[in-house]
């Protein structure tokens, strides 16, 4: 699913650099990325998503060489093939839950919003146990419900890869487990993979694989 | 892509901010447009009537008051002149003289005492009923009739000039015999009577019981062979009817009876010039005016004030636009996180610009629609507004 070779990246300012000789993630694999702050976990997610481009090296996702795509193509690839789940949910207050779930379809021409998408969004919301809250605004939801809505938004375009950046960071233990269950179910049922940055070490056992950035210098996996 | 939908959602969610922005833009756009609309309409209204009135003769004093009162029956009444002024014009053979007396009102509408020539001169056509025929009748302008709910056959009572003047003239109950066609001029708001009826309202002419036939001694103050003086107990008629019309009479010489002004319609340009020349003497107590010149002077002053207002509005508009730009800039800063998120999801900067443009478009469109609606309301009432602002 993901193939990274000889990747090198550094920010124009500061002396942070990330170097990955080789990293492969299989289809339907659930991978956790751990490590102290500032070691490049989120940078890795941004590189994989094509939000930033590497100085050197190659990133392949589901057969597409993301690192070679131009800006426009990377954006199209990102919105159609990658589902983002953020720590702070990043739902828009002015949209209700349904509109938040449909949001990726409303901000691009790469995804076509039709009746079937509306239906699938409803089904996803029901599957995430927020089917009765689709007309509510994010401010009226609990933290767990907000993250469920965010997951629905990430899953709706049927992405090839889900990138979760500390998706359980703001949740209580019970909700952490539930959210992880939902993400794992999505990976198991759909043809997708999960790469999750997390600080919740108690959840690591549930992942297929754990990448610890403390060990992630100039060596590959 | 649903930029407009998302923008609409954002705008409706942030209602207060949106309402303030829309109100600011609407007001700043509305002010100059409304002002221009009013000035255009005032110029049209004032000038068209002024141009169609060749000359006005009245007492020396404020030229503007004389013209405004004679053309639009404004509240500022000029000094009166006598009926002799009209006869003087007739006698000159240079112009037709149309006397006017606009001192009185009936339920807020001016009573215009004039001659029948006025109706031909102003091209006033009776829409229902008939023209004036006898003393005590009135023909009402279209809007006055509409607002007073009058029809031919109804009665209209003149308003007393002062409620506390017990010795003053009694109101006259006039019979409405006709309603004029709408002309969209000041004539629509007037009640027209014969000049003599206006003098009856003033008390210069009156009708009462026949003092010769009086048997009640309390009604007679003094009786001689040639004269009978009645007491204040004598009954004066407040309505002119077929039965009492013969008792109405005027004391003294009607030549010295008051009028407000005379519209002089010269037979030709040369006659008009000669007539104007006859009022140039320093001892002359009357003045002759070309209403178009007076109104032109008024409009020049109005437009000078308008230029100042335009400058003020421009400065306020600039300040408002800058404030709006600041609001949007601050809003963008507050929404950085949201913008980052949708950028991460896969939205381009162009799309973000489109979203913001859609928000601006909705706000500006709403303001334009609101401004348009307000201008339509102003347009609907321009006639009244012009009258209220410039005529009084």
Coordinates of C-alpha atoms in Angstrom, one line a residue:
Chain A
X1 CA 0.0 0.0 0.0
X2 CA 2.7 2.5 1.0
X3 CA 6.2 2.3 -0.2
X4 CA 8.8 4.9 0.9
X5 CA 12.4 4.7 -0.3
X6 CA 15.3 6.9 0.5
X7 CA 13.2 9.7 1.8
X8 CA 14.8 12.9 3.0
X9 CA 13.1 16.0 4.2
X10 CA 14.1 19.1 6.1
X11 CA 12.2 22.3 6.8
X12 CA 13.7 25.4 5.3
X13 CA 14.1 26.9 8.7
X14 CA 15.5 25.1 11.8
X15 CA 17.6 22.0 11.8
X16 CA 15.0 19.3 11.9
X17 CA 15.4 16.6 9.3
X18 CA 13.7 13.4 8.6
X19 CA 15.4 10.5 6.8
X20 CA 13.7 7.2 6.0
X21 CA 15.6 4.6 4.0
X22 CA 12.7 2.3 3.4
X23 CA 9.2 2.0 4.8
X24 CA 6.5 -0.3 3.5
X25 CA 2.9 -0.7 4.7
X26 CA 0.7 -3.5 3.5
X27 CA -2.9 -3.2 2.5
X28 CA -5.3 -3.5 5.5
X29 CA -2.4 -3.1 7.8
X30 CA -2.9 -1.1 11.0
X31 CA 0.2 0.8 11.9
X32 CA 0.9 2.9 14.9
X33 CA 3.5 5.6 14.9
X34 CA 4.9 6.6 18.3
X35 CA 7.6 8.8 19.6
X36 CA 8.3 12.0 21.5
X37 CA 7.1 15.3 20.1
X38 CA 9.3 16.9 17.5
X39 CA 10.6 13.6 16.1
X40 CA 8.7 13.9 12.8
X41 CA 5.6 11.8 13.2
X42 CA 3.2 14.5 11.8
X43 CA 5.8 15.4 9.2
X44 CA 5.7 11.9 8.0
X45 CA 1.9 12.0 7.7
X46 CA 2.1 15.3 5.8
X47 CA 4.7 13.8 3.4
X48 CA 2.6 10.7 2.8
X49 CA -0.4 12.9 2.2
X50 CA 1.5 15.1 -0.2
X51 CA 0.9 18.3 1.9
X52 CA 4.6 18.8 1.9
X53 CA 7.1 17.3 -0.6
X54 CA 10.3 15.5 0.2
X55 CA 13.7 16.9 -0.7
X56 CA 14.6 13.5 -2.0
X57 CA 13.2 10.0 -2.3
X58 CA 10.0 8.3 -3.5
X59 CA 6.6 7.8 -1.9
X60 CA 4.3 5.3 -3.5
X61 CA 0.7 5.0 -2.3
X62 CA -1.5 2.3 -3.9
X63 CA 0.6 2.5 -7.1
X64 CA 0.7 6.3 -7.3
X65 CA 4.0 8.0 -6.9
X66 CA 2.8 10.9 -4.8
X67 CA 6.2 12.6 -4.6
X68 CA 6.2 13.1 -8.4
X69 CA 2.7 14.6 -8.6
X70 CA 2.2 18.3 -9.2
X71 CA 0.4 20.4 -6.6
X72 CA -3.0 20.0 -8.2
X73 CA -2.7 16.3 -8.8
X74 CA -1.5 15.8 -5.2
X75 CA -4.5 17.6 -3.9
X76 CA -6.8 15.5 -6.0
X77 CA -5.1 12.4 -4.9
X78 CA -5.3 13.5 -1.3
X79 CA -9.0 14.2 -1.3
X80 CA -9.9 11.1 -3.2
X81 CA -7.5 8.6 -1.7
X82 CA -6.6 9.7 1.8
X83 CA -8.8 10.1 4.8
X84 CA -7.5 12.4 7.5
X85 CA -8.6 12.1 11.2
X86 CA -7.3 14.8 13.5
X87 CA -6.8 15.0 17.2
X88 CA -9.1 18.1 17.5
X89 CA -11.6 16.6 15.1
X90 CA -11.5 19.8 13.1
X91 CA -15.2 19.9 12.4
X92 CA -16.7 23.1 11.1
X93 CA -18.9 24.7 13.7
X94 CA -21.2 26.3 11.1
X95 CA -22.1 23.0 9.4
X96 CA -24.3 20.3 10.9
X97 CA -22.9 16.8 11.3
X98 CA -24.2 15.7 7.8
X99 CA -22.7 18.7 6.1
X100 CA -19.4 18.1 7.9
X101 CA -19.3 14.5 6.7
X102 CA -20.1 15.6 3.2
X103 CA -17.6 18.5 3.4
X104 CA -14.8 16.9 1.2
X105 CA -17.3 16.6 -1.5
X106 CA -18.3 20.2 -1.3
X107 CA -14.8 21.6 -1.6
X108 CA -13.6 19.8 -4.7
X109 CA -14.7 18.9 -8.1
X110 CA -12.7 15.6 -7.8
X111 CA -15.5 14.1 -5.8
X112 CA -19.1 14.0 -7.1
X113 CA -21.8 14.6 -4.6
X114 CA -24.9 12.7 -5.5
X115 CA -27.8 10.9 -3.9
X116 CA -25.7 7.7 -3.4
X117 CA -23.1 9.7 -1.4
X118 CA -25.8 11.2 0.8
X119 CA -27.1 7.7 1.4
X120 CA -23.6 6.4 2.2
X121 CA -23.0 9.3 4.5
X122 CA -26.2 8.4 6.4
X123 CA -25.2 4.8 6.6
X124 CA -21.8 5.7 7.9
X125 CA -23.3 8.0 10.5
X126 CA -25.6 5.2 11.6
X127 CA -22.8 2.7 11.7
X128 CA -20.8 5.2 13.9
X129 CA -23.9 5.5 16.2
X130 CA -24.5 9.2 15.4
X131 CA -27.2 8.6 12.8
X132 CA -29.7 10.4 15.1
X133 CA -27.4 13.4 15.4
X134 CA -26.8 14.3 11.7
X135 CA -28.7 17.6 12.0
X136 CA -26.9 18.8 15.1
X137 CA -23.9 21.1 15.0
X138 CA -20.6 20.0 16.4
X139 CA -21.0 22.2 19.5
X140 CA -24.0 20.0 20.5
X141 CA -21.9 16.8 20.3
X142 CA -19.8 15.0 22.9
X143 CA -16.1 14.6 22.2
X144 CA -16.6 11.0 21.2
X145 CA -19.4 11.9 18.9
X146 CA -17.3 14.6 17.3
X147 CA -14.6 12.2 16.5
X148 CA -17.1 9.7 15.1
X149 CA -18.3 12.5 12.8
X150 CA -14.7 13.2 11.8
X151 CA -14.1 9.6 11.0
X152 CA -17.2 9.5 8.9
X153 CA -15.9 12.5 7.0
X154 CA -12.5 10.7 6.5
X155 CA -14.2 7.4 5.4
X156 CA -16.9 8.8 3.1
X157 CA -14.6 9.1 -0.1
X158 CA -13.6 5.5 0.5
X159 CA -9.9 6.3 0.9
X160 CA -7.1 3.9 0.2
X161 CA -5.3 5.1 3.3
X162 CA -6.4 6.6 6.6
X163 CA -4.0 8.9 8.3
X164 CA -4.9 9.5 12.0
X165 CA -3.0 12.2 13.8
X166 CA -3.5 11.5 17.5
X167 CA -7.1 10.7 16.8
X168 CA -7.7 9.4 20.3
X169 CA -5.7 12.1 22.0
X170 CA -8.7 14.2 23.3
X171 CA -10.9 11.2 24.3
X172 CA -11.6 9.5 27.5
X173 CA -10.4 5.8 27.8
X174 CA -13.8 4.4 26.9
X175 CA -14.1 6.5 23.8
X176 CA -10.5 5.8 22.8
X177 CA -11.3 2.1 22.6
X178 CA -14.5 2.7 20.8
X179 CA -12.9 5.1 18.2
X180 CA -10.1 2.7 17.6
X181 CA -12.6 -0.1 17.2
X182 CA -14.4 2.0 14.5
X183 CA -11.2 2.7 12.7
X184 CA -10.1 -0.9 12.8
X185 CA -13.6 -2.1 11.6
X186 CA -13.3 0.4 8.7
X187 CA -9.9 -1.0 7.7
X188 CA -11.1 -4.6 8.0
X189 CA -14.2 -4.0 6.0
X190 CA -12.8 -1.7 3.4
X191 CA -9.8 -2.0 1.2
X192 CA -7.8 0.5 3.2
X193 CA -4.9 0.8 5.6
X194 CA -4.4 2.8 8.7
X195 CA -1.4 4.8 9.8
X196 CA -2.0 6.3 13.2
X197 CA 0.2 8.7 15.2
X198 CA -0.6 8.1 18.8
X199 CA 0.7 8.7 22.3
X200 CA -1.7 6.1 23.8
X201 CA 0.7 3.3 24.5
X202 CA -2.0 1.2 26.1
X203 CA -3.6 0.9 22.7
X204 CA -0.5 -0.2 20.9
X205 CA -1.1 -3.9 21.4
X206 CA -4.1 -3.7 19.1
X207 CA -2.1 -2.5 16.1
X208 CA -0.5 -4.9 13.6
X209 CA 2.7 -2.9 13.8
X210 CA 4.3 -0.1 15.8
X211 CA 6.9 2.3 14.4
X212 CA 8.8 4.0 17.2
X213 CA 10.3 7.3 16.0
X214 CA 12.9 7.2 18.8
X215 CA 14.5 4.5 16.7
X216 CA 13.7 6.1 13.4
X217 CA 16.8 7.8 12.3
X218 CA 18.7 6.6 9.3
X219 CA 17.4 3.1 9.2
X220 CA 14.5 1.5 7.5
X221 CA 11.8 -1.0 8.2
Chain B
X1 CA -18.1 22.4 -5.7
X2 CA -20.6 24.1 -3.4
X3 CA -18.8 27.4 -2.5
X4 CA -22.1 29.3 -2.3
X5 CA -23.7 26.6 -0.1
X6 CA -20.8 26.6 2.3
X7 CA -20.6 30.4 2.3
X8 CA -24.3 30.6 2.9
X9 CA -24.0 28.2 5.9
X10 CA -21.1 30.2 7.3
X11 CA -22.9 33.5 6.9
X12 CA -26.2 32.2 8.5
X13 CA -24.2 30.7 11.4
X14 CA -22.5 34.1 12.0
X15 CA -25.7 36.0 11.8
X16 CA -24.8 39.1 13.9
X17 CA -21.6 39.7 12.0
X18 CA -23.4 39.3 8.7
X19 CA -26.2 41.6 9.7
X20 CA -23.8 44.3 10.8
X21 CA -21.8 44.0 7.6
X22 CA -24.9 44.0 5.4
X23 CA -26.3 47.0 7.3
X24 CA -23.0 48.9 6.9
X25 CA -22.7 48.2 3.1
X26 CA -26.5 48.8 2.6
X27 CA -26.4 52.1 4.3
X28 CA -23.3 53.4 2.7
X29 CA -24.6 52.4 -0.8
X30 CA -28.1 53.6 -0.1
X31 CA -27.3 57.1 1.1
X32 CA -25.8 58.5 -2.1
X33 CA -28.3 56.7 -4.4
X34 CA -31.2 57.8 -2.3
X35 CA -29.9 61.3 -2.3
X36 CA -29.4 61.3 -6.0
X37 CA -32.9 59.9 -6.5
X38 CA -34.4 62.6 -4.3
X39 CA -32.5 65.3 -6.0
X40 CA -33.3 64.1 -9.5
X41 CA -37.0 63.8 -8.5
X42 CA -36.9 67.2 -6.8
X43 CA -35.3 68.8 -9.9
X44 CA -37.9 67.1 -12.1
X45 CA -40.8 68.1 -10.0
X46 CA -39.7 71.6 -9.1
X47 CA -38.4 72.5 -12.6
X48 CA -41.2 71.1 -14.7
X49 CA -43.8 73.1 -12.9
X50 CA -41.6 76.2 -12.8
X51 CA -40.8 76.1 -16.5
X52 CA -44.5 75.7 -17.3
X53 CA -45.3 78.9 -15.3
X54 CA -44.1 81.9 -17.2
X55 CA -44.4 84.7 -14.7
X56 CA -45.6 85.2 -11.1
X57 CA -46.5 88.6 -9.6
X58 CA -46.6 89.0 -5.9
X59 CA -45.7 91.2 -3.0
X60 CA -42.1 92.2 -2.6
X61 CA -40.3 89.9 -0.2
X62 CA -38.9 86.4 -0.5
X63 CA -38.9 85.4 -4.1
X64 CA -38.6 81.7 -3.1
X65 CA -41.5 81.9 -0.7
X66 CA -43.7 83.5 -3.4
X67 CA -42.8 80.9 -6.0
X68 CA -43.0 77.9 -3.7
X69 CA -46.4 79.1 -2.4
X70 CA -47.8 79.9 -5.9
X71 CA -46.5 76.7 -7.6
X72 CA -46.6 74.1 -4.8
X73 CA -48.9 75.8 -2.3
X74 CA -46.2 75.6 0.3
X75 CA -46.7 76.5 3.9
X76 CA -44.6 79.7 3.8
X77 CA -47.1 82.3 2.8
X78 CA -46.0 85.5 1.1
X79 CA -47.4 88.9 1.9
X80 CA -50.8 89.3 0.2
X81 CA -51.4 91.7 -2.6
X82 CA -54.8 93.0 -3.7
X83 CA -57.0 91.8 -6.5
X84 CA -56.0 95.1 -8.2
X85 CA -52.7 93.4 -9.2
X86 CA -54.5 90.9 -11.4
X87 CA -56.6 93.6 -13.0
X88 CA -53.5 95.6 -13.6
X89 CA -52.1 92.7 -15.7
X90 CA -55.4 92.3 -17.5
X91 CA -55.5 96.0 -18.2
X92 CA -52.0 96.0 -19.6
X93 CA -53.2 93.7 -22.4
X94 CA -49.8 91.9 -22.3
X95 CA -50.8 88.8 -20.4
X96 CA -53.6 86.7 -19.0
X97 CA -53.8 87.1 -15.2
X98 CA -54.7 84.2 -13.0
X99 CA -55.2 85.3 -9.4
X100 CA -54.5 82.8 -6.6
X101 CA -55.3 82.9 -2.9
X102 CA -53.7 80.1 -0.9
X103 CA -54.2 81.2 2.7
X104 CA -56.6 78.5 3.9
X105 CA -56.5 74.8 4.4
X106 CA -59.1 72.0 4.7
X107 CA -58.1 69.0 6.8
X108 CA -54.4 69.6 6.0
X109 CA -54.7 70.2 2.3
X110 CA -54.3 73.7 0.9
X111 CA -57.4 75.5 -0.4
X112 CA -56.5 77.3 -3.6
X113 CA -58.9 80.1 -4.5
X114 CA -58.4 80.9 -8.1
X115 CA -60.1 81.7 -11.4
X116 CA -61.4 79.1 -13.9
X117 CA -58.5 80.0 -16.2
X118 CA -56.2 78.2 -13.8
X119 CA -57.7 74.8 -14.7
X120 CA -57.2 75.4 -18.4
X121 CA -53.7 76.7 -17.8
X122 CA -52.7 73.7 -15.7
X123 CA -54.6 71.4 -18.0
X124 CA -56.6 70.0 -15.1
X125 CA -59.4 67.7 -16.2
X126 CA -62.3 66.7 -14.0
X127 CA -62.2 62.9 -13.6
X128 CA -65.5 62.6 -11.8
X129 CA -68.3 65.2 -11.1
X130 CA -68.2 68.6 -12.7
X131 CA -66.2 71.8 -12.6
X132 CA -66.9 74.7 -10.2
X133 CA -70.1 76.5 -11.0
X134 CA -71.3 78.4 -8.0
X135 CA -70.1 79.9 -4.7
X136 CA -69.3 77.4 -2.0
X137 CA -68.3 74.6 -4.2
X138 CA -64.9 72.9 -4.5
X139 CA -63.1 70.6 -6.8
X140 CA -60.5 68.4 -5.2
X141 CA -57.2 67.1 -6.4
X142 CA -56.9 63.4 -7.0
X143 CA -54.6 62.6 -4.0
X144 CA -56.4 64.9 -1.7
X145 CA -59.7 63.2 -2.6
X146 CA -58.1 59.8 -2.2
X147 CA -56.6 60.6 1.2
X148 CA -59.8 62.4 2.5
X149 CA -62.0 59.7 0.9
X150 CA -64.0 62.3 -0.9
X151 CA -66.4 61.9 -3.8
X152 CA -68.6 64.4 -5.7
X153 CA -71.6 65.1 -3.4
X154 CA -69.5 65.0 -0.2
X155 CA -68.7 68.0 1.9
X156 CA -65.4 69.4 3.1
X157 CA -65.1 71.9 5.9
X158 CA -62.4 74.5 5.8
X159 CA -60.0 74.4 8.8
X160 CA -60.1 77.4 11.2
X161 CA -56.8 79.3 11.2
X162 CA -56.8 79.4 15.0
X163 CA -58.9 77.4 17.4
X164 CA -58.6 80.1 20.1
X165 CA -59.7 83.0 17.9
X166 CA -63.4 83.1 19.0
X167 CA -64.0 86.2 16.9
X168 CA -62.4 84.6 13.9
X169 CA -64.1 83.4 10.8
X170 CA -66.3 80.4 10.9
X171 CA -65.3 77.3 8.9
X172 CA -67.1 77.0 5.6
X173 CA -68.8 73.7 4.7
X174 CA -68.0 73.4 1.0
X175 CA -69.7 71.0 -1.4
X176 CA -67.4 68.7 -3.4
X177 CA -68.6 68.8 -7.0
X178 CA -65.7 67.2 -8.8
X179 CA -62.4 65.4 -8.5
X180 CA -59.5 66.2 -10.8
X181 CA -57.6 63.7 -12.8
X182 CA -54.2 62.8 -11.3
X183 CA -51.4 65.0 -12.6
X184 CA -48.5 64.0 -10.3
X185 CA -48.1 67.7 -9.4
X186 CA -49.0 69.8 -6.4
X187 CA -52.5 70.2 -7.9
X188 CA -53.2 66.6 -6.8
X189 CA -53.0 67.7 -3.2
X190 CA -55.1 70.9 -3.4
X191 CA -58.7 71.8 -2.9
X192 CA -59.7 74.3 -5.5
X193 CA -62.4 76.9 -5.0
X194 CA -63.5 80.0 -6.7
X195 CA -61.6 83.1 -5.5
X196 CA -64.9 84.5 -4.0
X197 CA -65.4 81.3 -2.0
X198 CA -61.9 81.8 -0.6
X199 CA -62.9 85.3 0.4
X200 CA -66.1 83.9 2.0
X201 CA -63.9 81.5 4.1
X202 CA -61.9 84.6 5.2
X203 CA -65.2 86.3 6.2
X204 CA -64.9 89.0 3.6
X205 CA -68.1 87.8 2.1
X206 CA -70.9 86.3 4.1
X207 CA -74.5 85.3 4.1
X208 CA -76.9 85.8 7.0
X209 CA -80.6 86.2 7.9
X210 CA -82.3 89.1 6.0
X211 CA -81.8 92.0 8.5
X212 CA -84.7 93.9 6.9
X213 CA -87.1 91.2 7.8
X214 CA -85.8 90.7 11.3
X215 CA -88.6 90.7 13.9
X216 CA -86.5 89.7 16.9
X217 CA -85.4 93.0 18.6
X218 CA -82.4 91.2 20.2
X219 CA -81.0 90.7 16.7
X220 CA -81.1 94.4 15.8
X221 CA -78.5 96.8 17.2
X222 CA -79.6 99.9 15.3
X223 CA -82.2 100.5 12.7
X224 CA -82.4 103.6 10.5
X225 CA -84.3 104.3 7.3
X226 CA -81.3 103.4 5.1
X227 CA -79.4 100.9 7.3
X228 CA -79.9 98.1 9.8
X229 CA -77.1 97.2 12.1
X230 CA -77.4 93.6 13.5
X231 CA -76.1 92.3 16.8
X232 CA -73.6 89.5 17.0
X233 CA -76.5 87.2 17.7
X234 CA -77.4 87.4 13.9
X235 CA -77.1 83.9 12.4
X236 CA -74.4 83.6 9.7
X237 CA -74.5 80.8 7.3
X238 CA -71.6 78.3 7.3
X239 CA -72.7 76.5 4.2
X240 CA -73.7 78.0 0.9
X241 CA -76.8 76.3 -0.4
X242 CA -79.4 77.0 -3.1
X243 CA -81.6 78.4 -0.4
X244 CA -79.2 80.9 1.1
X245 CA -76.8 81.7 -1.8
X246 CA -78.6 84.9 -2.6
X247 CA -78.0 86.2 0.8
X248 CA -74.2 86.0 0.3
X249 CA -72.6 89.3 -0.4
X250 CA -69.3 91.1 -0.2
X251 CA -68.8 94.4 1.6
X252 CA -66.6 97.0 0.0
X253 CA -64.7 96.9 -3.2
X254 CA -63.5 93.4 -4.2
X255 CA -60.6 95.1 -6.1
X256 CA -58.8 95.6 -2.8
X257 CA -59.6 92.0 -1.6
X258 CA -56.5 90.0 -0.8
X259 CA -54.8 87.4 -3.0
X260 CA -51.5 85.6 -2.7
X261 CA -50.1 86.0 -6.2
X262 CA -51.0 86.3 -9.8
X263 CA -49.8 83.9 -12.5
X264 CA -49.2 86.0 -15.6
X265 CA -49.3 84.2 -18.9
X266 CA -47.9 86.7 -21.5
X267 CA -49.3 86.5 -25.0
X268 CA -45.7 86.3 -26.3
X269 CA -42.1 86.6 -25.2
X270 CA -42.0 90.3 -26.0
X271 CA -45.1 91.0 -23.9
X272 CA -43.5 89.1 -21.1
X273 CA -40.4 91.2 -21.2
X274 CA -42.4 94.4 -21.4
X275 CA -44.5 93.3 -18.4
X276 CA -41.4 92.5 -16.4
X277 CA -40.1 95.9 -17.2
X278 CA -43.2 97.5 -15.6
X279 CA -42.2 96.1 -12.2
X280 CA -38.7 97.5 -12.1
X281 CA -39.5 100.8 -10.4
X282 CA -38.0 101.3 -6.9
X283 CA -41.4 102.5 -5.6
X284 CA -43.0 99.3 -6.9
X285 CA -44.6 97.3 -4.1
X286 CA -44.9 94.2 -6.2
X287 CA -42.4 91.9 -7.8
X288 CA -42.5 89.9 -11.0
X289 CA -40.6 86.7 -11.2
X290 CA -39.7 83.9 -13.6
X291 CA -40.2 80.8 -11.5
X292 CA -37.7 78.9 -13.5
X293 CA -35.0 81.3 -12.5
X294 CA -35.9 81.2 -8.8
X295 CA -36.1 77.4 -8.8
X296 CA -32.9 77.1 -10.7
X297 CA -31.2 79.2 -8.0
X298 CA -32.7 76.9 -5.3
X299 CA -31.5 73.8 -7.2
X300 CA -28.0 75.3 -7.5
X301 CA -27.9 75.7 -3.7
X302 CA -29.3 72.2 -3.2
X303 CA -26.6 70.7 -5.5
X304 CA -23.9 72.7 -3.8
X305 CA -25.1 71.1 -0.5
X306 CA -25.3 67.7 -2.3
X307 CA -21.6 68.0 -3.4
X308 CA -20.6 68.5 0.3
X309 CA -22.8 65.5 1.3
X310 CA -21.2 63.5 -1.5
X311 CA -17.8 64.3 -0.2
X312 CA -18.8 63.3 3.4
X313 CA -20.5 60.1 2.2
X314 CA -17.3 59.3 0.2
X315 CA -15.2 59.6 3.3
X316 CA -17.6 57.6 5.3
X317 CA -17.8 55.0 2.5
X318 CA -14.0 54.7 2.4
X319 CA -13.9 54.3 6.2
X320 CA -16.6 51.6 6.0
X321 CA -14.9 49.8 3.2
X322 CA -11.7 49.8 5.2
X323 CA -13.6 48.6 8.3
X324 CA -15.1 45.8 6.2
X325 CA -11.7 44.8 4.8
X326 CA -10.5 44.7 8.4
X327 CA -13.4 42.5 9.5
X328 CA -12.7 40.1 6.7
X329 CA -8.9 40.1 7.4
X330 CA -9.6 39.4 11.1
X331 CA -12.1 36.8 10.2
X332 CA -9.5 35.1 8.0
X333 CA -7.1 35.1 10.9
X334 CA -9.7 33.6 13.2
X335 CA -10.4 31.0 10.5
X336 CA -6.8 30.0 9.9
X337 CA -7.3 26.6 11.6
X338 CA -10.4 25.9 9.5
X339 CA -8.5 26.9 6.4
X340 CA -5.6 24.7 7.3
X341 CA -7.9 21.8 7.9
X342 CA -9.7 22.0 4.6
X343 CA -6.3 22.6 2.9
X344 CA -5.1 19.4 4.5
X345 CA -8.1 17.5 3.4
X346 CA -7.3 18.5 -0.2
X347 CA -8.7 21.8 -0.9
X348 CA -6.7 24.3 -3.1
X349 CA -6.0 27.9 -2.1
X350 CA -8.1 28.9 -5.1
X351 CA -11.0 27.0 -3.6
X352 CA -10.5 28.8 -0.3
X353 CA -10.4 32.1 -2.2
X354 CA -13.6 31.0 -3.9
X355 CA -15.3 30.3 -0.5
X356 CA -14.3 33.7 0.7
X357 CA -15.4 35.3 -2.5
X358 CA -18.8 33.5 -2.2
X359 CA -19.2 34.9 1.3
X360 CA -18.4 38.4 0.1
X361 CA -20.7 37.9 -2.9
X362 CA -23.6 36.8 -0.7
X363 CA -23.1 39.8 1.7
X364 CA -22.7 42.3 -1.1
X365 CA -25.7 40.8 -3.0
X366 CA -27.8 40.9 0.2
X367 CA -26.8 44.5 0.7
X368 CA -27.5 45.3 -2.9
X369 CA -31.0 43.7 -2.7
X370 CA -31.7 45.5 0.6
X371 CA -30.5 48.7 -0.8
X372 CA -32.6 48.2 -4.0
X373 CA -35.7 47.5 -1.9
X374 CA -35.0 50.6 0.2
X375 CA -34.5 52.7 -2.9
X376 CA -37.8 51.3 -4.3
X377 CA -39.5 52.5 -1.1
X378 CA -37.9 55.9 -1.4
X379 CA -38.9 56.0 -5.1
X380 CA -42.5 55.2 -4.1
X381 CA -42.5 58.1 -1.7
X382 CA -40.3 60.6 -3.6
X383 CA -43.2 62.9 -4.4
X384 CA -44.1 63.2 -0.7
X385 CA -40.4 63.3 0.4
X386 CA -39.6 66.1 -2.1
X387 CA -42.6 68.0 -0.9
X388 CA -41.7 67.5 2.7
X389 CA -38.0 68.3 2.2
X390 CA -38.1 71.1 -0.3
X391 CA -41.6 72.6 -0.3
X392 CA -42.8 72.3 3.3

